[in-house]
Tab-separated table of C-alpha atoms in Angstrom:
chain	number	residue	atom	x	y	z
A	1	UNK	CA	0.000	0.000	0.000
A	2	UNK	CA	2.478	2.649	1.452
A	3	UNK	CA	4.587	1.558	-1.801
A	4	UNK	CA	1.704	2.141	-4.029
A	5	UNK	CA	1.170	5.844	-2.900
A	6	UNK	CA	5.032	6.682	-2.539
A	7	UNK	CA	4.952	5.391	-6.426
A	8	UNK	CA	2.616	7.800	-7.203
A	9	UNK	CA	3.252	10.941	-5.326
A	10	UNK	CA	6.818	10.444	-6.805
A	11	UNK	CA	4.893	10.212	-10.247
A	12	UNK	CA	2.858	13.471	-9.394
A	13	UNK	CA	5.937	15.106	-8.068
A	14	UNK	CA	7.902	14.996	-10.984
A	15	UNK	CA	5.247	15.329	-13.694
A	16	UNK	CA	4.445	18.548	-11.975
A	17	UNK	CA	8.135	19.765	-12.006
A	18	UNK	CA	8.352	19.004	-15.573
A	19	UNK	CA	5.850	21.111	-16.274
A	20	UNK	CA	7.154	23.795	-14.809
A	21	UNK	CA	10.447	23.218	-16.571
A	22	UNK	CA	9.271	22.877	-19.775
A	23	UNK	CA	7.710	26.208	-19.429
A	24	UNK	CA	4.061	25.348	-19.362
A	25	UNK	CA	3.589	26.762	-15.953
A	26	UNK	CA	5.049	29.106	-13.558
A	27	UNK	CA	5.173	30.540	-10.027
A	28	UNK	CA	1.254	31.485	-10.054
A	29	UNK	CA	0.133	28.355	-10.524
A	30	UNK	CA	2.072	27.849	-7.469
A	31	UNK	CA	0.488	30.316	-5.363
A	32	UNK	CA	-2.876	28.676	-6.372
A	33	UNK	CA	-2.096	25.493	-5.275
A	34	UNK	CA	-1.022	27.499	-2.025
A	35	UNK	CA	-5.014	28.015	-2.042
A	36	UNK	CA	-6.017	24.144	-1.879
A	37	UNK	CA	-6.573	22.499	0.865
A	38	UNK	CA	-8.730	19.538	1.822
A	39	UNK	CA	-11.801	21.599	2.670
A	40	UNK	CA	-11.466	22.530	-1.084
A	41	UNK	CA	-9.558	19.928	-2.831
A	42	UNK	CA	-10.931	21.090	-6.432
A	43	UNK	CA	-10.044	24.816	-6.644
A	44	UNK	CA	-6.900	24.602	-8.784
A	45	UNK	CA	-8.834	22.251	-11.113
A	46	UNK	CA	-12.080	24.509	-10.991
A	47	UNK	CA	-9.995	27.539	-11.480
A	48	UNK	CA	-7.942	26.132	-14.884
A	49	UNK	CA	-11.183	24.981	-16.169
A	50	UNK	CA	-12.668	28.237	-16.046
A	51	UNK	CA	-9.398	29.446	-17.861
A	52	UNK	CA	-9.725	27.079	-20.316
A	53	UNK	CA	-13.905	28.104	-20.907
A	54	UNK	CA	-12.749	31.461	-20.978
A	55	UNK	CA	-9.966	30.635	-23.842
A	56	UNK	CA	-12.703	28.833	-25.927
A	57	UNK	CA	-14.890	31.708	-25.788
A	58	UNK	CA	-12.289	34.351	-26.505
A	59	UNK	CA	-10.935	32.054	-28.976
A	60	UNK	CA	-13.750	31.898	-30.767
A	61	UNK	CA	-14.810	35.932	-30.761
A	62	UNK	CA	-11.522	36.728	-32.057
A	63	UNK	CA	-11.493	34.616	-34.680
A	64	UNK	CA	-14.622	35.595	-35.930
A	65	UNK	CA	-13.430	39.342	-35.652
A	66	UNK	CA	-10.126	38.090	-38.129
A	67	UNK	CA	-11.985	36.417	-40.580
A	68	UNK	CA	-12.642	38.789	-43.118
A	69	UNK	CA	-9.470	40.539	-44.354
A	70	UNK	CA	-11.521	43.699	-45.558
A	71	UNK	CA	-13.397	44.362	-42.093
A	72	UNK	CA	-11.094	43.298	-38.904
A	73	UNK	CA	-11.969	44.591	-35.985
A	74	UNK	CA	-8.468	45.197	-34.113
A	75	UNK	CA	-10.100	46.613	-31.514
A	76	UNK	CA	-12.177	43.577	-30.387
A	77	UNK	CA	-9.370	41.459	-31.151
A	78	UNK	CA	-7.193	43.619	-28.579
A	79	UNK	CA	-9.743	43.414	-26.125
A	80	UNK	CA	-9.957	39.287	-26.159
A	81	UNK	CA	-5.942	39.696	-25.963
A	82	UNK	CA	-6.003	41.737	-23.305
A	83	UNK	CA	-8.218	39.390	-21.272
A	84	UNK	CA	-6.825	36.072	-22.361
A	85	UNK	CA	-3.273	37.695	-21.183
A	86	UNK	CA	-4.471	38.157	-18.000
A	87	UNK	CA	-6.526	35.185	-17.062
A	88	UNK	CA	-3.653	33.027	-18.374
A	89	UNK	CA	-1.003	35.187	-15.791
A	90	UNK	CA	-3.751	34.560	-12.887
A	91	UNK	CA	-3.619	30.873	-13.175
A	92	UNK	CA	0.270	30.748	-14.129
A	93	UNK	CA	-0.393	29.721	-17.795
A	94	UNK	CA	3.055	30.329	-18.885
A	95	UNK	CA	3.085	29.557	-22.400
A	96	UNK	CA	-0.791	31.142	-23.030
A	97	UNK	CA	0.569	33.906	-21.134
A	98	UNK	CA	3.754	34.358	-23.648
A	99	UNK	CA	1.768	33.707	-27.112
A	100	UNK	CA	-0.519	36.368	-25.929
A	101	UNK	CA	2.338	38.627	-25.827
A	102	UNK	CA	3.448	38.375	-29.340
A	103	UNK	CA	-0.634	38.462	-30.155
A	104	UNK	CA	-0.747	41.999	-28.513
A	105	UNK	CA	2.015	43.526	-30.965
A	106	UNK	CA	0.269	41.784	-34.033
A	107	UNK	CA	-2.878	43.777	-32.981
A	108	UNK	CA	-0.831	46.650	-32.752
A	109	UNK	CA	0.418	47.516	-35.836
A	110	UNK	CA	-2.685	45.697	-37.122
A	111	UNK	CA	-1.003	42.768	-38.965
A	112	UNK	CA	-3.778	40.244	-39.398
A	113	UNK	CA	-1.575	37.147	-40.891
A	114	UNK	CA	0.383	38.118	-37.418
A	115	UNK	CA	-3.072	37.404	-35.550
A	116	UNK	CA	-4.150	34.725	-37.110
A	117	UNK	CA	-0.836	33.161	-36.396
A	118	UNK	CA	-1.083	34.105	-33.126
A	119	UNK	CA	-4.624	32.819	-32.241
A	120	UNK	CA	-3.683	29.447	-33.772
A	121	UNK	CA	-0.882	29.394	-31.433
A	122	UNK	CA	-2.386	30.266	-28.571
A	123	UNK	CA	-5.523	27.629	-29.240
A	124	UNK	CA	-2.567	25.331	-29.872
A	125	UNK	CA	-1.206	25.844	-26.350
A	126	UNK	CA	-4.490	26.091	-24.330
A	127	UNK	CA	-5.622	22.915	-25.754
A	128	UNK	CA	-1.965	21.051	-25.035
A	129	UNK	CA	-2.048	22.707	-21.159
A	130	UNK	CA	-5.809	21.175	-20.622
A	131	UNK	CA	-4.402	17.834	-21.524
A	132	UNK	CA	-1.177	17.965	-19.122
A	133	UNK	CA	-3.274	18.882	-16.008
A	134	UNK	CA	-5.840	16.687	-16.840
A	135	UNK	CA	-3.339	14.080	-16.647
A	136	UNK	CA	-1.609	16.143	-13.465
A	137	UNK	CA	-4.986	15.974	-11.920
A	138	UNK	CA	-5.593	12.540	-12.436
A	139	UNK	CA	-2.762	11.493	-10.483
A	140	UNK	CA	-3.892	13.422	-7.680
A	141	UNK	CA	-7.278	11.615	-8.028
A	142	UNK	CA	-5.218	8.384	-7.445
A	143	UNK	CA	-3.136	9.455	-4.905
A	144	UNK	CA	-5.790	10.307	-2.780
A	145	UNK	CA	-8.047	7.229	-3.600
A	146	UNK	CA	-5.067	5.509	-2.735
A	147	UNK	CA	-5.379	6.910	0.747
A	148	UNK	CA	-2.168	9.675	0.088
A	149	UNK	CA	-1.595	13.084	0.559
A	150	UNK	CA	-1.125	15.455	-2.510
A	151	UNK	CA	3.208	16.461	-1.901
A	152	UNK	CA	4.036	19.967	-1.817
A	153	UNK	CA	6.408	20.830	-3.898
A	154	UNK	CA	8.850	23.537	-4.232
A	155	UNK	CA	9.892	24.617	-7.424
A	156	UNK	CA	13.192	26.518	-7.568
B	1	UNK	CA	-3.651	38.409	16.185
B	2	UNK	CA	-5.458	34.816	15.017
B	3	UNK	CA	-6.803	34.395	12.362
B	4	UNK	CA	-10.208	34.888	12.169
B	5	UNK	CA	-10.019	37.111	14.594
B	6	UNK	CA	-10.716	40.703	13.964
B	7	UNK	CA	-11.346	44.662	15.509
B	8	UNK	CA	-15.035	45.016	15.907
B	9	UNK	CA	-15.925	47.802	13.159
B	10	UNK	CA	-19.150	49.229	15.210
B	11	UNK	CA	-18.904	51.282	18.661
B	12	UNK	CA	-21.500	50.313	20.885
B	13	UNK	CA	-23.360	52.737	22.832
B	14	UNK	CA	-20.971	52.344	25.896
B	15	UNK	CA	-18.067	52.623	23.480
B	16	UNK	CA	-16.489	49.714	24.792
B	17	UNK	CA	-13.401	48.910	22.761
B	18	UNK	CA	-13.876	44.789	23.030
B	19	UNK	CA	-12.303	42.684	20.176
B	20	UNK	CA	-14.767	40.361	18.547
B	21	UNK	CA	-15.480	39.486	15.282
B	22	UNK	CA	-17.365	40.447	12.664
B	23	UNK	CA	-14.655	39.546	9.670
B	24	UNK	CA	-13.862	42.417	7.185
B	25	UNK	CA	-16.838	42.148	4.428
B	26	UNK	CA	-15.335	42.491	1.620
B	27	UNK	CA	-16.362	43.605	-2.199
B	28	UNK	CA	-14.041	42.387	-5.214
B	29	UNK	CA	-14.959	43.951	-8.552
B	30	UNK	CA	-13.818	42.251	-11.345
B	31	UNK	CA	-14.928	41.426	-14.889
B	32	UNK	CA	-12.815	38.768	-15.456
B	33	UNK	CA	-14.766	35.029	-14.006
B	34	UNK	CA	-11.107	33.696	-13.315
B	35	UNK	CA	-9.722	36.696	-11.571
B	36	UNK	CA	-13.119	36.756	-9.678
B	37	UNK	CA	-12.523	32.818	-8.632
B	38	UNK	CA	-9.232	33.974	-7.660
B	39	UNK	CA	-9.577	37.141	-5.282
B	40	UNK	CA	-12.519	35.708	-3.691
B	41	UNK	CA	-10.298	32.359	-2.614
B	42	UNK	CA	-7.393	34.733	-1.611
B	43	UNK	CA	-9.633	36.535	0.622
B	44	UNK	CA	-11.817	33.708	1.876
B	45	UNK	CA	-8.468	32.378	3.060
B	46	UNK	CA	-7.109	35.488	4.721
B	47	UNK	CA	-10.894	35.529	7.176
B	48	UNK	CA	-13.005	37.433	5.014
B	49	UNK	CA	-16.171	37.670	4.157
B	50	UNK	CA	-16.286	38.380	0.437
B	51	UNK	CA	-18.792	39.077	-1.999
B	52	UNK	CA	-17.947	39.239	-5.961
B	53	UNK	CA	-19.719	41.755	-8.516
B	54	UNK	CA	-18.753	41.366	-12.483
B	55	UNK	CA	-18.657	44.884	-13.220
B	56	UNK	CA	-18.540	49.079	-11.711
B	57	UNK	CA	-21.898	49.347	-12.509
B	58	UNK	CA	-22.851	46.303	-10.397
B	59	UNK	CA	-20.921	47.143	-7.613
B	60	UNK	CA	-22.505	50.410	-7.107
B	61	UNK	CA	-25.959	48.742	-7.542
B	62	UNK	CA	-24.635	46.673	-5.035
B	63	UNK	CA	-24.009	49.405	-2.727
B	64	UNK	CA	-26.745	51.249	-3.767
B	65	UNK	CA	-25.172	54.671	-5.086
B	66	UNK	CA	-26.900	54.131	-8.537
B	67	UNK	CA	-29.972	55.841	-7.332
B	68	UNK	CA	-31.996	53.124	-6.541
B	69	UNK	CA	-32.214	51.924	-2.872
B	70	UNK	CA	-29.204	49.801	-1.895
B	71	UNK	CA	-29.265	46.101	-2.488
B	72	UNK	CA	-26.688	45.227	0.313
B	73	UNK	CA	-27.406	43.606	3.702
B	74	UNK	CA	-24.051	43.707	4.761
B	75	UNK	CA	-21.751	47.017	5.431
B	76	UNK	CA	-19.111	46.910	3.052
B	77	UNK	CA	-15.158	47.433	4.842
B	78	UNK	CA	-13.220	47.225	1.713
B	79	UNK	CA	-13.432	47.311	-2.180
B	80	UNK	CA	-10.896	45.730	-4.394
B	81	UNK	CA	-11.249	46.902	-8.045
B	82	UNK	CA	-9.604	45.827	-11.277
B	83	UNK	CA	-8.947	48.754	-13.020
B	84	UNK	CA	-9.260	48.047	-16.854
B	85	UNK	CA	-12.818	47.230	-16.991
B	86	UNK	CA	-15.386	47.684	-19.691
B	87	UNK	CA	-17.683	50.595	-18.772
B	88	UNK	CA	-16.793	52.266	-15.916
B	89	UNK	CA	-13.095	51.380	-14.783
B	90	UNK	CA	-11.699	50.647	-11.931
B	91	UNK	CA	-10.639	54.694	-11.670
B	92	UNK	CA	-14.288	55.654	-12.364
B	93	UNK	CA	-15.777	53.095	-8.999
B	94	UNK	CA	-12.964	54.796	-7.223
B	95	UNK	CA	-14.329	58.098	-7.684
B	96	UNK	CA	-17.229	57.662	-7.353
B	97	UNK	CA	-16.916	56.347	-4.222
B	98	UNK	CA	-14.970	58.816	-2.953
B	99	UNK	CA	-17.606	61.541	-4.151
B	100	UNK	CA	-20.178	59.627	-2.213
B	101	UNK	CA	-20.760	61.405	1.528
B	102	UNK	CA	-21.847	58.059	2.833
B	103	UNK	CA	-18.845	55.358	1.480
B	104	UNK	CA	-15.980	57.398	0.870
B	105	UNK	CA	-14.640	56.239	4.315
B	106	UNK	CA	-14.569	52.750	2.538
B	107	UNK	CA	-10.565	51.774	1.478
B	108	UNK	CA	-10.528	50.960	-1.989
B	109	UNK	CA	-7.818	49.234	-3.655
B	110	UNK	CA	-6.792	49.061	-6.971
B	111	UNK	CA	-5.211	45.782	-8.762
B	112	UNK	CA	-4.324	46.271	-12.722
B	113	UNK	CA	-2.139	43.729	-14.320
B	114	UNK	CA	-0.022	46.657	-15.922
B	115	UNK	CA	2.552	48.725	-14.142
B	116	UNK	CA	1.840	52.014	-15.358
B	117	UNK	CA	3.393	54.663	-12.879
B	118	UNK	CA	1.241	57.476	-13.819
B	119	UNK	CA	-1.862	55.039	-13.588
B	120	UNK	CA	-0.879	54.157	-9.837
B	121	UNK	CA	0.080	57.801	-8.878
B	122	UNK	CA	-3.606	59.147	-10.488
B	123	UNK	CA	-5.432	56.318	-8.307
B	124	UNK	CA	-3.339	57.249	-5.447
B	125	UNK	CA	-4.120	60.708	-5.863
B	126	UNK	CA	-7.940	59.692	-5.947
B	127	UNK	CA	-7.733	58.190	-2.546
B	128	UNK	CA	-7.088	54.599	-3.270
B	129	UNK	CA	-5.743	52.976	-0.421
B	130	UNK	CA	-3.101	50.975	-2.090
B	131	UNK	CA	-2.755	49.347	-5.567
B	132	UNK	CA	-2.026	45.464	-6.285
B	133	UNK	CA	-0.259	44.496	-9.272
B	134	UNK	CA	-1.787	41.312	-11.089
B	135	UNK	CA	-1.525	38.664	-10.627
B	136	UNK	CA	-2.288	38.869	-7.087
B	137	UNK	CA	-0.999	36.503	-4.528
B	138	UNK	CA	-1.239	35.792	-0.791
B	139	UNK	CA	1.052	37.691	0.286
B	140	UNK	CA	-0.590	41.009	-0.962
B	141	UNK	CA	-3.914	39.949	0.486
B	142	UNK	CA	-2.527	39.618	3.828
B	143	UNK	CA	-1.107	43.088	3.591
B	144	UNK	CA	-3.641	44.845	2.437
B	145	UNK	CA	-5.936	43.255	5.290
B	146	UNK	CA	-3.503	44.172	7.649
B	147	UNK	CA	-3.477	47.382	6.630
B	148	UNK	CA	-7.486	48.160	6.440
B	149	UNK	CA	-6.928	46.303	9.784
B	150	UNK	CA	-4.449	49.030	11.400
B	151	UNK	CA	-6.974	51.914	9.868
B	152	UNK	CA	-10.003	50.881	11.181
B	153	UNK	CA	-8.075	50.135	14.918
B	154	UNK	CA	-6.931	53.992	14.637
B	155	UNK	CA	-10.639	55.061	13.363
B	156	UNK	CA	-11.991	53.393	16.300
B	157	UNK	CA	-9.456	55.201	19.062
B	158	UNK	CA	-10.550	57.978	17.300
B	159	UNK	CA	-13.755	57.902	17.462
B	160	UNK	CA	-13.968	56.317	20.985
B	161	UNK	CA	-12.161	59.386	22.740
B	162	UNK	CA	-14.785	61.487	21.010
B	163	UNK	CA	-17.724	59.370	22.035
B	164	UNK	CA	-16.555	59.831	25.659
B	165	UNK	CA	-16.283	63.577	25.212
B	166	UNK	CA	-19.743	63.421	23.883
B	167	UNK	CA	-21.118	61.426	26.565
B	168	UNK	CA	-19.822	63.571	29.152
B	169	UNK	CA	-21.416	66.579	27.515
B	170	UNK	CA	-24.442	65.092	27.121
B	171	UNK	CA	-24.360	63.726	30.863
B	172	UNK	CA	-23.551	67.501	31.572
B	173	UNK	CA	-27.253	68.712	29.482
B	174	UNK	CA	-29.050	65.899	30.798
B	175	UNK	CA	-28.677	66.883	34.311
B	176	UNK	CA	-29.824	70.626	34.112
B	177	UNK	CA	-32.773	71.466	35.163
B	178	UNK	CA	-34.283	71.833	32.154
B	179	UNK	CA	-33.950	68.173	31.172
B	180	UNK	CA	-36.779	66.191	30.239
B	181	UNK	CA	-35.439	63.146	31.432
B	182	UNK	CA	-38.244	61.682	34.147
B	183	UNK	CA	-35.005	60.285	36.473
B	184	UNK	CA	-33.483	62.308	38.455
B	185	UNK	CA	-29.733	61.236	38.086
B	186	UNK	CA	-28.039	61.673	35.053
B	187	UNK	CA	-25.911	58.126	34.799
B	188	UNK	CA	-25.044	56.459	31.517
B	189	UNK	CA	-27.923	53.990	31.875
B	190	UNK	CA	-30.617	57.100	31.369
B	191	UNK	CA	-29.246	57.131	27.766
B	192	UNK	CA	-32.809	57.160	25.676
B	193	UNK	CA	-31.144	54.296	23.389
B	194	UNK	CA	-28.386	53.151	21.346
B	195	UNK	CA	-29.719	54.679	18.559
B	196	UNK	CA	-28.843	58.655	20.065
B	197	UNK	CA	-25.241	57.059	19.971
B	198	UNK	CA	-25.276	55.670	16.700
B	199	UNK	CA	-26.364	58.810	15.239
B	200	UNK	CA	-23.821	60.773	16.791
B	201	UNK	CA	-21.263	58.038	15.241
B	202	UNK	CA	-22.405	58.665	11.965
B	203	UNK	CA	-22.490	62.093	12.018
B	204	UNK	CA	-19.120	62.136	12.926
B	205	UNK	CA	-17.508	59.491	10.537
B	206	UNK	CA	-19.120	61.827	8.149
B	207	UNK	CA	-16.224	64.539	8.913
B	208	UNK	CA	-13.356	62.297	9.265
């Protein structure tokens, strides 16, 4: 048994590191998991999926505002930038965080092939974060069914 | 201090200076859903009581400075405002507020995700109690509670000192001749009610 759960908390442990070293995630997704606790052992996972709603939606808006070459509307486009930037910092979405950077400037000088680049990118790296902390969350989900404790861990 | 322990915000009619709760109520204005999630966890966790409106608009529905009669139950001891909202920003709430007679003794802080200098001095210069720079961890929570905390335990001192000055002039009318009062003595007890004091609270909170 004790084996069993050591096996897997190792597992979680360095999954979880790996993400943060391959960039997907950094210190504020930390701090959130400061947050958890076992009176509310689902807010990291109810907070990312809420991120990941909100990058559908946005997603979506913004790519209906790009699709016509003759009428873009820069302005909305901006707008779902701006937002997506900062839900993606508040949950430590590293890599959403960092596309949404180089979206901003496209939208600046109003460079639609930029944008479009940009969005595909970014729906690109939403959509590959959802699937590494589903699987990060899953071990968790076995850990404790196991009868374990999630580790802290401290990521230098 | 514990946590969950906190100065009372009220002064009795006695204006005893007891500690006992109630928590800091709390209202976190943000039109982002995550952000929302977010601040309301941070300050959940840090004792408070916290209740979450999507937009400027809503939050002065909320405290009822839109015209219409107020919607809230509970008094309000802090607002925490994005500032880049759609409609009215973060800057608007913030002065409105501070126009309003009744809430601008309410802190309000400011949290933008952009470190723009001349942003945080104009918000400053509004009367914003502090400013938080997004993303917004723990650590900023705690300090801004602490610091509403400190505030309101120097409002209080404040306040109590005056109360006793008031009560001792009012002792002082109450036992002239003239007084309407059917006792004869003029003790603390022969107060009408609480409500005398209350008033007198209000009236001056209003000049702080």
């Amino acid at each position: 048994m004790n084996t069993v759960v050591a096996k897997l908390q190792r597992q979680f442990q360095d999954y979880l590191v790996s993400l943060y070293q391959q960039g997907f995630l950094d210190n504020q997704f930390t701090e959130l998991r400061k947050l958890q606790d076992e009176g509310t052992p689902d807010f990291v996972a109810e907070v990312v999926s809420l991120f990941f709603d909100d990058c559908s939606k946005l997603i979506n808006s913004m790519s209906r505002s790009l699709e016509r070459p003759e009428n873009v509307d820069f302005k909305q486009v901006d707008s779902g930038v701006h937002q997506l930037k900062g839900s993606s910092s508040s949950v430590g979405a590293r890599r959403v965080k960092n596309v949404c950077i180089s979206f901003k400037e496209c939208c600046d000088v109003q460079n639609r092939e930029g944008c479009l680049r940009c969005l595909q990118q970014v729906d690109y790296e939403y959509k590959m974060l959802k699937t590494k902390l589903q699987d990060l969350f899953n071990l968790e989900q076995q850990i404790v069914q196991a009868g374990g404790a999630i580790p802290q861990v401290n990521i230098n | 201090m514990a946590v969950g322990e906190v100065m009372r915000m009220e002064i009795p009619a006695g204006g005893d200076m007891s500690v006992t709760s109630p928590e800091l109520h709390v209202l976190a204005v943000d039109d982002s859903i995550v952000d929302r999630k977010v601040i309301e966890r941070l300050l959940r966790i840090s004792a408070c009581k916290v209740t979450t409106v999507e937009s400027g608009a809503r939050a002065l529905q909320y405290l009822g400075l839109d015209g219409d009669k107020g919607a809230s139950g509970l008094k309000v001891n802090l607002i925490v405002t994005d500032y880049s909202m759609p409609g009215l920003t973060g800057y608007d709430l913030l002065k409105k507020i501070k126009e309003s007679s009744v809430f601008r003794e309410i802190p309000v802080v400011i949290m933008s995700s952009e470190n723009i200098l001349p942003r945080i001095e104009q918000c400053l210069r509004e009367g914003a109690e502090d400013f938080l720079l997004k993303p917004v961890k723990l650590a900023d929570v705690k300090r801004i509670k602490e610091l509403i905390m400190r505030n309101e335990a120097e409002d209080c001192k404040t306040l109590s000192h005056s109360n006793k000055r008031k009560l001792s002039e009012y002792i002082d009318d109450a036992s002239s001749p003239s007084s309407s009062s059917t006792h004869g003595d003029s003790s603390a007890k022969d107060f009408p009610s609480s409500k005398r004091m209350k008033s007198e609270d209000e009236k001056f909170s209003s000049l702080l």
